[in-house]
Amino acid sequence: MKIATFNINGIKARAEALPRWLDDAQPDVVLLQEIKSIDENFPREIFEERGYNVETHGQKSFNGVAILSKLPLEDVSRGLPGDDEDEQARWIEATVIGKQALRICGLYLPNGNPVPGLKYDYKLAWMERLYDRARDLMASEEPALMAGDYNIIPQAEDAARPDAWREDALFRPESRAAFRKILNLGFTEAFRARTQGPGHYSFWDYQAGAWNKNDGIRIDHFLLTPQAADLMQDCQIDAAIRGHEKPSDHVPVWIQLDL
DNA sequence: ATGGCACTCCCTGAGTGA
């Protein structure tokens, strides 16, 4: 089973590039972030005609997450638990029914800039709620994963120019510590379990020719419970599509599970 | 060396992003 995460930076803007990638990459499940659309306006037909079930959790203009799945989805849940006042659409989860059930969580973690500020406070508070959900997933002792745009640069090697990010919410020590605390529950960060060393990125800014200079950062991640990690056969970043027509500023990251 | 973009919407300029 091939499962991908992709921050598309607007479903309307990606109405051509996204299906092109789907037809090429043939993922079974896709976790989308930044659909920037209300549920009613999401172009489900594009995906349903390709055999995907579609579950969205959108809002107007900003944020928004979705799941596309060729396999049936059950027990869909929207919104990260822990704050009834939180209006931002950044979390969706469901169970994929394959050979074996797999719980999948798609997330769009807050950016957090500027630092300091209310947005940074919100990021860190959101990560505490994420920790709580992660702890419960771990306690289930079942195959599960949390994937999406974490807006976290885990290590210096995950940025082409780490010094440019020192004071940024994506690389501040508090952000990275909160990410590490979640990993330390026992999750496997899928990409780093298979590939070491610098030069592997999932985001390149539209500005300053970042793609052409490979001036990127790696901020889109898969975190696997031990029961899911045992099934992992591959994890790759589809970097090349950043150079295609009208791209998102992020590229897909995917895993292959023996499921 | 520096700066260079793109998305959204009843506000085509301002907020947001990373």
XYZ file of C-alpha atoms (C1' of nucleotides) in Angstrom:
277
model
C 0.000 0.000 0.000
C 1.423 3.322 -1.115
C 0.507 6.256 1.138
C 1.512 9.841 0.377
C 1.339 13.237 2.047
C 1.197 16.386 -0.064
C 0.695 20.053 0.874
C -0.888 21.274 -2.343
C -1.170 25.002 -1.462
C -4.726 25.417 -2.728
C -6.916 22.812 -4.475
C -8.141 25.271 -7.114
C -4.608 26.274 -8.023
C -3.566 22.610 -8.206
C -6.578 21.272 -10.143
C -4.257 20.220 -12.988
C -0.945 19.424 -11.295
C -2.447 17.212 -8.569
C -4.320 14.751 -10.850
C -1.250 14.639 -13.113
C 0.840 13.496 -10.166
C -1.845 11.008 -9.019
C -1.951 9.387 -12.471
C 1.822 9.145 -12.502
C 2.539 8.086 -8.905
C -0.588 5.923 -8.378
C -0.791 6.246 -4.575
C -3.487 4.226 -2.796
C -3.963 6.849 -0.096
C -3.109 10.569 -0.080
C -3.182 12.975 2.846
C -3.641 16.501 1.521
C -2.914 19.754 3.333
C -3.756 23.389 2.577
C -6.751 22.626 0.397
C -7.837 26.254 1.124
C -11.440 25.364 0.363
C -14.704 24.723 2.136
C -15.947 21.140 1.869
C -18.775 22.105 -0.504
C -16.357 23.569 -3.064
C -13.816 20.732 -3.036
C -13.734 19.178 -6.553
C -14.422 15.609 -5.399
C -15.238 14.442 -8.957
C -11.601 14.826 -10.059
C -10.688 12.144 -7.540
C -13.815 10.005 -7.521
C -13.486 9.426 -11.262
C -10.010 8.034 -10.489
C -11.431 5.608 -7.946
C -10.694 7.510 -4.746
C -12.966 7.896 -1.761
C -12.796 11.522 -0.592
C -13.037 12.899 2.945
C -12.430 16.590 3.557
C -12.091 18.915 6.521
C -11.966 22.356 5.001
C -12.529 26.011 5.829
C -12.703 29.187 3.831
C -9.455 30.538 2.315
C -6.957 28.946 4.677
C -5.698 25.610 5.975
C -7.898 22.576 5.255
C -6.970 18.884 5.065
C -8.343 15.901 3.162
C -7.903 12.181 2.602
C -8.096 10.409 -0.763
C -8.235 6.624 -0.586
C -8.805 3.849 -3.108
C -9.581 1.575 -0.160
C -12.616 2.066 2.080
C -12.340 4.591 4.920
C -14.064 4.108 8.262
C -14.453 6.079 11.497
C -13.510 9.441 9.991
C -12.811 12.102 12.603
C -12.180 15.805 12.008
C -10.288 18.245 14.211
C -7.439 17.625 16.657
C -8.893 16.860 20.109
C -8.135 19.032 23.109
C -9.541 22.484 22.284
C -13.184 23.001 21.365
C -12.463 26.672 20.579
C -9.961 25.833 17.815
C -11.602 26.800 14.498
C -8.646 25.952 12.247
C -9.034 22.901 9.975
C -5.694 21.142 10.442
C -6.450 17.516 11.349
C -8.346 14.582 9.882
C -8.074 10.886 10.666
C -9.638 7.676 9.462
C -9.141 3.931 9.356
C -8.094 2.421 6.026
C -9.460 -1.061 5.562
C -6.930 -3.235 3.751
C -5.470 -6.667 4.506
C -5.179 -5.224 7.989
C -6.685 -2.018 9.414
C -4.447 1.072 9.507
C -5.272 4.284 11.368
C -4.090 7.307 9.372
C -3.924 10.887 10.630
C -3.374 13.816 8.275
C -2.124 17.041 9.796
C -1.207 20.600 8.909
C 0.789 21.856 11.869
C 0.723 25.647 12.421
C 3.577 27.646 10.935
C 4.098 29.674 14.111
C 5.815 32.801 12.795
C 6.597 35.381 13.964
C 8.577 34.400 17.056
C 7.707 35.413 19.692
C 3.980 35.968 19.312
C 0.478 34.547 19.557
C 0.990 32.400 16.466
C 4.054 30.785 17.999
C 2.122 30.185 21.230
C -0.630 28.549 19.150
C 1.912 26.316 17.395
C 3.390 25.070 20.665
C -0.063 24.578 22.245
C -1.177 22.648 19.144
C 1.904 20.419 19.460
C 0.970 19.617 23.068
C -2.437 18.448 21.836
C -0.670 16.475 19.086
C 1.483 14.828 21.766
C -1.647 13.695 23.607
C -3.160 12.177 20.467
C 0.199 10.576 19.583
C 0.445 9.001 23.044
C -3.026 7.463 22.636
C -2.135 6.109 19.170
C 1.013 4.561 20.619
C -0.979 3.006 23.465
C -3.315 1.323 20.955
C -0.388 -0.895 19.872
C -1.843 -1.002 16.372
C -0.508 0.038 12.955
C -1.018 3.800 12.790
C 0.649 6.861 11.317
C 0.578 10.635 11.526
C 1.692 12.375 8.357
C 1.569 15.818 6.865
C 3.122 19.253 6.855
C 4.694 19.436 10.311
C 6.284 22.839 9.699
C 9.291 21.501 11.626
C 12.875 21.279 10.381
C 14.039 18.420 12.630
C 17.818 18.868 12.251
C 20.326 21.241 10.656
C 20.905 18.712 7.854
C 17.232 19.136 6.901
C 17.868 22.684 5.628
C 20.194 23.805 2.850
C 20.992 26.957 4.866
C 20.248 26.157 8.527
C 21.647 29.476 9.728
C 18.906 31.319 7.809
C 16.305 29.454 9.897
C 17.797 29.794 13.395
C 15.192 32.304 14.629
C 12.312 30.874 12.605
C 9.369 29.039 14.209
C 10.161 26.027 11.985
C 13.604 25.576 13.518
C 13.424 27.165 16.994
C 14.626 24.896 19.806
C 11.147 24.812 21.413
C 9.526 23.615 18.158
C 12.150 20.959 17.596
C 11.979 19.812 21.221
C 8.196 19.397 20.950
C 8.687 17.321 17.775
C 11.397 15.220 19.459
C 9.159 14.662 22.471
C 6.548 13.124 20.170
C 9.163 11.001 18.357
C 10.441 9.811 21.717
C 7.092 8.162 22.448
C 8.460 5.533 20.083
C 7.516 6.748 16.604
C 9.671 6.064 13.583
C 10.322 9.052 11.341
C 9.952 7.120 8.098
C 12.289 9.081 5.824
C 15.200 9.119 8.276
C 14.772 5.419 8.994
C 15.888 4.772 5.418
C 17.916 7.759 4.205
C 20.729 9.625 5.951
C 22.622 12.777 5.146
C 21.870 16.302 3.888
C 20.260 17.493 0.673
C 16.791 15.923 1.036
C 13.995 18.481 1.092
C 10.209 18.657 0.718
C 9.701 22.435 0.417
C 11.318 25.130 -1.679
C 10.129 28.752 -1.460
C 8.665 30.269 -4.618
C 11.004 33.228 -4.119
C 14.644 33.760 -4.938
C 14.991 30.769 -7.271
C 15.057 28.442 -4.275
C 14.271 25.333 -6.345
C 16.976 26.014 -8.913
C 19.530 26.446 -6.110
C 18.141 23.464 -4.154
C 17.684 25.880 -1.267
C 15.065 23.752 0.471
C 13.907 22.426 3.822
C 12.465 19.068 4.885
C 9.254 19.741 6.819
C 6.783 17.095 5.576
C 7.048 13.924 7.627
C 5.634 10.465 8.296
C 5.599 9.266 11.906
C 4.863 5.555 12.282
C 3.918 3.488 15.312
C 6.154 0.416 15.775
C 3.397 -1.781 14.336
C 3.333 0.376 11.180
C 7.120 0.773 11.017
C 7.465 -3.018 10.885
C 5.465 -2.938 7.632
C 7.500 -0.198 5.913
C 9.210 -1.194 2.681
C 10.143 2.206 1.264
C 9.967 5.975 1.825
C 10.725 8.544 -0.863
C 10.303 12.227 -1.699
C 8.932 13.019 -5.182
C 11.131 16.100 -5.509
C 11.109 16.278 -9.308
C 7.551 17.567 -9.559
C 8.680 20.826 -7.931
C 10.154 21.611 -11.363
C 6.943 20.898 -13.276
C 4.279 23.322 -14.487
C 2.523 25.440 -11.800
C 3.814 23.441 -8.825
C 2.972 23.644 -5.134
C 5.861 24.910 -3.008
C 5.810 21.473 -1.293
C 6.309 18.073 -2.959
C 4.811 14.682 -2.029
C 6.472 12.327 0.415
C 5.348 8.697 0.322
C 5.794 5.369 2.035
C 5.209 1.829 0.859
C 3.721 -0.480 3.501
C 3.420 -4.281 3.255
C -0.321 -4.102 3.811
C 25.571 41.132 -2.861
C 20.652 41.552 -2.942
C 16.317 40.297 -4.120
C 13.550 37.972 -6.851
C 6.429 34.491 -5.037
C 2.024 32.643 -4.822
C -2.274 31.598 -2.593
C -7.118 33.406 -1.004
C -11.522 36.607 -1.694
C -18.101 39.851 -2.165
C -12.239 44.063 0.248
C -7.355 43.270 -6.738
C -4.689 44.977 -1.615
C -3.843 42.781 2.440
C -3.323 38.756 5.138
C -0.911 34.506 5.121
C 2.618 31.388 4.439
C 7.654 29.321 5.283
